[in-house]
GROMACS .gro file of C-alpha atoms in nm:
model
  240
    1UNK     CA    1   0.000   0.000   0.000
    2UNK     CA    2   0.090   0.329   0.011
    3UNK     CA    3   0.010   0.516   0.314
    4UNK     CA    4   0.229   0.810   0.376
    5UNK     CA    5   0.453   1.015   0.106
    6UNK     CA    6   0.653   1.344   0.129
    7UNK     CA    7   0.642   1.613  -0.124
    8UNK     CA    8   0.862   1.915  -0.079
    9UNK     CA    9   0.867   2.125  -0.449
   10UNK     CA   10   0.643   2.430  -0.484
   11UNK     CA   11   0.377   2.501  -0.692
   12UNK     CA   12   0.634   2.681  -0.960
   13UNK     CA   13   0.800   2.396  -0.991
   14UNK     CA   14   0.515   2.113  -1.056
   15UNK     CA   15   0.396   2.386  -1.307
   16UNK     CA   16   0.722   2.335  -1.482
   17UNK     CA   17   0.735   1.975  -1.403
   18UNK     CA   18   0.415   1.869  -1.554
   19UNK     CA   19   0.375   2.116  -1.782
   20UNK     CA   20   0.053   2.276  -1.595
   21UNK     CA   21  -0.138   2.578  -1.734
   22UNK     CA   22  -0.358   2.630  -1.456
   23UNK     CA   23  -0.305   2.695  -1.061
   24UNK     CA   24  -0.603   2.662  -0.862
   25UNK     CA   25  -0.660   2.749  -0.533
   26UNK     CA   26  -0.380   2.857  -0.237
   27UNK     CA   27  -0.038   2.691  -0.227
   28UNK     CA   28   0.042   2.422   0.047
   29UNK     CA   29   0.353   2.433   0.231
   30UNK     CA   30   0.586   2.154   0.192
   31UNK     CA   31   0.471   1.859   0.393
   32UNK     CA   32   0.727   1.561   0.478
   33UNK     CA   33   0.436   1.334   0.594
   34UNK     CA   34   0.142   1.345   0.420
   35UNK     CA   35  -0.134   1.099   0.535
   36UNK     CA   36  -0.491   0.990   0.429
   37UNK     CA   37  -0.761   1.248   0.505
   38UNK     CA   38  -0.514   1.519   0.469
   39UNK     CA   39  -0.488   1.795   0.177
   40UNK     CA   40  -0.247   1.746  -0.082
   41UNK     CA   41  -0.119   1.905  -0.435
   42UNK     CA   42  -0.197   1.715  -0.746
   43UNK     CA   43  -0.258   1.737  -1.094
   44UNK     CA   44  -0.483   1.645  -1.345
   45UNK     CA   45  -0.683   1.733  -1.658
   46UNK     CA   46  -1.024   1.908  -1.698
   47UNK     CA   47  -1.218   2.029  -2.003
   48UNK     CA   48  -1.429   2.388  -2.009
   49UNK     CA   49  -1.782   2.336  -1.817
   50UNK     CA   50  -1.680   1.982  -1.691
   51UNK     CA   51  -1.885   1.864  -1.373
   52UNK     CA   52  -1.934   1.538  -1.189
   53UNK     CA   53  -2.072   1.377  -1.482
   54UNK     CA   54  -1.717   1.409  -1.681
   55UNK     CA   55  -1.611   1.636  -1.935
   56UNK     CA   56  -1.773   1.884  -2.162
   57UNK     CA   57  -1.690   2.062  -2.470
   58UNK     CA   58  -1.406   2.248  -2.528
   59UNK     CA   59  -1.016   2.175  -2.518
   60UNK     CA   60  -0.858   2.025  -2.178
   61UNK     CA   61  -0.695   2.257  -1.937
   62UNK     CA   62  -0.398   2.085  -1.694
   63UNK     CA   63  -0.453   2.175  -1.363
   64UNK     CA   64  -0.264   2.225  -1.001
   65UNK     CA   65  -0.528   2.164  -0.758
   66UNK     CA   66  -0.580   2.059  -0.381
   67UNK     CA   67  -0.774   1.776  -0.313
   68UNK     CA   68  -0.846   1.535  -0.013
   69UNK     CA   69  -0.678   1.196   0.045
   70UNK     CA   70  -0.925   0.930   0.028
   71UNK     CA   71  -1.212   0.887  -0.294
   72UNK     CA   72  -1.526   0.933  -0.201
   73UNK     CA   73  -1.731   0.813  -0.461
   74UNK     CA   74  -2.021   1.030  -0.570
   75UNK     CA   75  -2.272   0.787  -0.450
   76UNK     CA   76  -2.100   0.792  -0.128
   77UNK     CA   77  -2.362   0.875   0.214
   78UNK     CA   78  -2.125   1.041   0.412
   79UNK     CA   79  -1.751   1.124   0.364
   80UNK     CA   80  -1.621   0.811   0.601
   81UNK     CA   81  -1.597   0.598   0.314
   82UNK     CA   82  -1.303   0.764   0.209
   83UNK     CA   83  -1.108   0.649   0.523
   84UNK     CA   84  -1.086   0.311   0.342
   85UNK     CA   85  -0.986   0.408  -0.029
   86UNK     CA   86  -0.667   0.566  -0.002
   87UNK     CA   87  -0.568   0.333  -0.219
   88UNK     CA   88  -0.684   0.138  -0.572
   89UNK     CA   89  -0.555  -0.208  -0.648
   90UNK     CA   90  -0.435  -0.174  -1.021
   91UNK     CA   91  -0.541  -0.501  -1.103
   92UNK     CA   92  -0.875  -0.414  -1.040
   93UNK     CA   93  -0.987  -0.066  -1.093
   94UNK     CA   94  -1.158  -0.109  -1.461
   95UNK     CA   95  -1.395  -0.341  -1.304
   96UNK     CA   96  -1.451  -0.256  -0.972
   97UNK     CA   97  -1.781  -0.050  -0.955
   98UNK     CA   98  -1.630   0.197  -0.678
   99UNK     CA   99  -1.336   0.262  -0.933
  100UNK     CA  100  -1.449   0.175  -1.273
  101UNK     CA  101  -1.646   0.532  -1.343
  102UNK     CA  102  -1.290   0.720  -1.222
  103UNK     CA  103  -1.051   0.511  -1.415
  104UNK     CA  104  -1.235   0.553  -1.745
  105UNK     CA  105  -1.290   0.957  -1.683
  106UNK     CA  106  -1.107   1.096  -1.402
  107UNK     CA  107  -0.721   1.025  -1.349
  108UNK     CA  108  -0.409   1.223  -1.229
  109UNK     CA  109  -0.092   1.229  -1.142
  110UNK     CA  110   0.035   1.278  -0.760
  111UNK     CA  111   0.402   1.450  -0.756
  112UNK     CA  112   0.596   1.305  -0.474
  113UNK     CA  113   0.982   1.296  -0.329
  114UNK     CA  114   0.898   0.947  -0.237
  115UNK     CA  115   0.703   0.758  -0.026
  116UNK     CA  116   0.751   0.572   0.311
  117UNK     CA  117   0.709   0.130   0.359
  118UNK     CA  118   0.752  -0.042   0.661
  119UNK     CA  119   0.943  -0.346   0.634
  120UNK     CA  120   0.804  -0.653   0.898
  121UNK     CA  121   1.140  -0.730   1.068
  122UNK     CA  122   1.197  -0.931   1.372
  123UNK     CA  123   0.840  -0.872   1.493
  124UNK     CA  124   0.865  -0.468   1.462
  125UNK     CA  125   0.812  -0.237   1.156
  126UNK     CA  126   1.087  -0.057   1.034
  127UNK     CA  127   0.999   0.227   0.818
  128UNK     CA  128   1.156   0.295   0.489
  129UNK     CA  129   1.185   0.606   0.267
  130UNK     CA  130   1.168   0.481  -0.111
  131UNK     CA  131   1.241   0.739  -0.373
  132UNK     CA  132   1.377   0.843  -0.708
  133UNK     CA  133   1.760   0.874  -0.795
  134UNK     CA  134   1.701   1.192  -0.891
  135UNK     CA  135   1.371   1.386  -0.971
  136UNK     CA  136   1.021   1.391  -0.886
  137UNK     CA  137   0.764   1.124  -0.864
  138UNK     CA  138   0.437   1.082  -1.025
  139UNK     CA  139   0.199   0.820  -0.891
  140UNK     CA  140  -0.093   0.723  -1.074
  141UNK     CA  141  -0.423   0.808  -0.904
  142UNK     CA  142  -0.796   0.860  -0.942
  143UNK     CA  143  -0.997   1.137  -0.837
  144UNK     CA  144  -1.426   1.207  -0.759
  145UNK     CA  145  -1.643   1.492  -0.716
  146UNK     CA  146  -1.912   1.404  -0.423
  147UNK     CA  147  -2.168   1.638  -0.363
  148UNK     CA  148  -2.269   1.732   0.019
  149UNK     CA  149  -2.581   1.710   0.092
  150UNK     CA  150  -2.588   1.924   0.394
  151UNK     CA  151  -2.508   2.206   0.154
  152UNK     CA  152  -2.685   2.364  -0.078
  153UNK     CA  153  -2.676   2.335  -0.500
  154UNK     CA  154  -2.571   2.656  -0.561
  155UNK     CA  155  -2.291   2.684  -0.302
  156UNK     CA  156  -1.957   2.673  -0.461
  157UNK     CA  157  -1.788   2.420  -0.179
  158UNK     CA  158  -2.069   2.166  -0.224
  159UNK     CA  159  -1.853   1.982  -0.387
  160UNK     CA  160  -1.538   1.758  -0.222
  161UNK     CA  161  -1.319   1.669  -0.455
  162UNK     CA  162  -1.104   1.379  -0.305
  163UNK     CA  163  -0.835   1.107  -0.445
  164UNK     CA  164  -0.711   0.756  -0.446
  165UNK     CA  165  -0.336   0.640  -0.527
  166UNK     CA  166  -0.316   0.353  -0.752
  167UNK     CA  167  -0.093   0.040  -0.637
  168UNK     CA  168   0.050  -0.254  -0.779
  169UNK     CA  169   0.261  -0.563  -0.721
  170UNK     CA  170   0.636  -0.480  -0.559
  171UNK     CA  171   0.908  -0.570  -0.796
  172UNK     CA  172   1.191  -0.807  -0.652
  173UNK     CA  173   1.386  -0.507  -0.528
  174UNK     CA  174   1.132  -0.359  -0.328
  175UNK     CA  175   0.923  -0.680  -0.218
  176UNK     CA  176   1.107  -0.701   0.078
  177UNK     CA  177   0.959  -0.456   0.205
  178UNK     CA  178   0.610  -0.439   0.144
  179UNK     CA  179   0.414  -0.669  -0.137
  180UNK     CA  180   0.234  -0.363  -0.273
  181UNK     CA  181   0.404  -0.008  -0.467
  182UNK     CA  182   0.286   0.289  -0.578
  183UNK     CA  183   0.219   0.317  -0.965
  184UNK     CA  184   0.486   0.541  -1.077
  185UNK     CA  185   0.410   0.697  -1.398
  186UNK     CA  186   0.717   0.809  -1.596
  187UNK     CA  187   0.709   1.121  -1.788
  188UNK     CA  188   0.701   1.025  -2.089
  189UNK     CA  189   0.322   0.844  -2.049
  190UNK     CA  190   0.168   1.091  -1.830
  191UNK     CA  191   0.009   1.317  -2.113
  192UNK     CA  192  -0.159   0.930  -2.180
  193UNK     CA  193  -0.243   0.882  -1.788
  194UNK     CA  194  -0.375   1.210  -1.843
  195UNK     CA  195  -0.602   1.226  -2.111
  196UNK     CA  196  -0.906   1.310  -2.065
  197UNK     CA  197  -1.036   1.185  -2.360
  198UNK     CA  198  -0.918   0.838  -2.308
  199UNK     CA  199  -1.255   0.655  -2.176
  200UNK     CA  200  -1.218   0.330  -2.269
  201UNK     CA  201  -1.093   0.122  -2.013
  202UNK     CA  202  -0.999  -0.109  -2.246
  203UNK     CA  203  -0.692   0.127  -2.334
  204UNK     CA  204  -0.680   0.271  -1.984
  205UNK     CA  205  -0.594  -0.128  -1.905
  206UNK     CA  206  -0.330  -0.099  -2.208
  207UNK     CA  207  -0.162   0.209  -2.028
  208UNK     CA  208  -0.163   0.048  -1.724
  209UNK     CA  209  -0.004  -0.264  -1.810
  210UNK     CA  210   0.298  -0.044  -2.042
  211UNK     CA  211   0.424   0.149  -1.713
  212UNK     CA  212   0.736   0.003  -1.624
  213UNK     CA  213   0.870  -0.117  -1.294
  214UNK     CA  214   1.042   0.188  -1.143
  215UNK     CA  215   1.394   0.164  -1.039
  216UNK     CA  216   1.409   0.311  -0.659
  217UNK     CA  217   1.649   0.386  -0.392
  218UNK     CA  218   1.549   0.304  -0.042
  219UNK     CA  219   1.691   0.379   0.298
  220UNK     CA  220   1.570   0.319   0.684
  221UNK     CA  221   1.465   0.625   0.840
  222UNK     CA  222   1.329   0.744   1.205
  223UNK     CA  223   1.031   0.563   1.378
  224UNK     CA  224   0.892   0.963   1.417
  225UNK     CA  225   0.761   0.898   1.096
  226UNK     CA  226   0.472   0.679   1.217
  227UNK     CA  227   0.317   0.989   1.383
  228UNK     CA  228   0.158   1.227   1.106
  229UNK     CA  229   0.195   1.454   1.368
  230UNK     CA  230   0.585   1.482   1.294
  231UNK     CA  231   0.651   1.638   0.923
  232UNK     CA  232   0.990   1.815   0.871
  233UNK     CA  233   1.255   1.739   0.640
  234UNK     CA  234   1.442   1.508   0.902
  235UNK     CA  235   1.246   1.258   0.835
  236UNK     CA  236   1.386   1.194   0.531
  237UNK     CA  237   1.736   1.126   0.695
  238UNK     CA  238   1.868   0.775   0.672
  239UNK     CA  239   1.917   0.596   1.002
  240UNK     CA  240   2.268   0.623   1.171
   0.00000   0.00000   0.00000
């Protein structure tokens, strides 16, 4: 899984990363330990007059936005349900009826330093940072729109959008570990991942199964990453 990650570039640079055109909404401050339910910076694709039902007509604009760890699907009751989707088994997300709606309209990218695992070892977990050589990070995710119903239509925060990152089987180097890794989408197949106009899952499925295993370094860091409460760049540090 994928259950805490660290993303320290501004919003100038993920606007020259993934070639955004559009910034919407404040900037966050760097966070070392982002965790479900919390805000984070992503990107993704939207077309003129697009709403919950996908997109309308009119040429795609690529977007920095803030949005909500956890999907809550637009059928959702109440926003809890996104405690338990924080992440999206690749293997399943084109048939899956709590995915399926996402993958085929509404995907993005989640720029990341890295992301922390924690290794069983011994009987205790040992916590890992896992990252890029060099560079930034996309994972694959999947975003919703869910209306609130204690607001009303015309309010212009009745709608929470929220997110889901996509995982998939641990290569050799990193199965030891943790069994399950991000989808890390390199750059040259994001404008693909991207695409809003790419609704068949059929050929979301394609996509999927071209991204390539991604070749990480990995080093032990501090227990005080188990606390969201703790987020500063020493966590990053490699254990003595």
């Amino acid at each position: 899984m994928c259950g805490r990650y660290a993303r320290s570039r501004p919003d100038d640079e993920l606007v020259d990363l993934f070639d955004v055109s559009e910034i919407v909404g404040d900037p966050l401050p760097a966070s070392y330990n982002i965790a479900p339910t919390q805000d984070a910076r992503v990107v993704l694709e939207r077309a003129p007059r697009e709403d919950a039902d996908g997109p309308g007509p009119g040429g795609a604009t690529r977007q920095l936005r803030t949005l909500r760890w956890g999907l809550v699907p637009v059928w959702a009751k109440d926003v809890k349900i996104g405690n338990r989707m924080v992440n999206a088994r690749v293997e399943t997300i084109t048939e899956k009826p709590s995915f399926k709606r996402a993958a085929a309209k509404r995907r993005l990218l989640v720029p990341a330093d890295g992301y922390y695992e924690w290794e069983e070892r011994e009987g205790r977990k040992v916590p890992h940072f896992l990252h890029a050589p060099d560079g930034v990070l996309a994972f694959a995710g999947l975003y919703e729109l869910w209306p609130d119903p204690a607001k009303a239509e015309d309010d212009p925060d009745r709608w929470l959008w929220t997110f889901t990152i996509l995982t998939t089987r641990a290569s050799d180097a990193l199965g030891h570990i943790h069994d399950r890794t991000p989808v890390i989408v390199p750059p040259d197949m994001r404008d693909d991942w991207l695409d809003p106009t790419l609704t068949d899952l059929d050929l979301v499925r394609q996509v999927l199964d071209a991204v390539p295993e991604p070749h990480l370094e990995t080093h032990e860091v501090s227990t005080a990453v188990n606390s969201p409460r703790n987020d500063s760049p020493d966590l990053l540090a490699p254990v003595p």
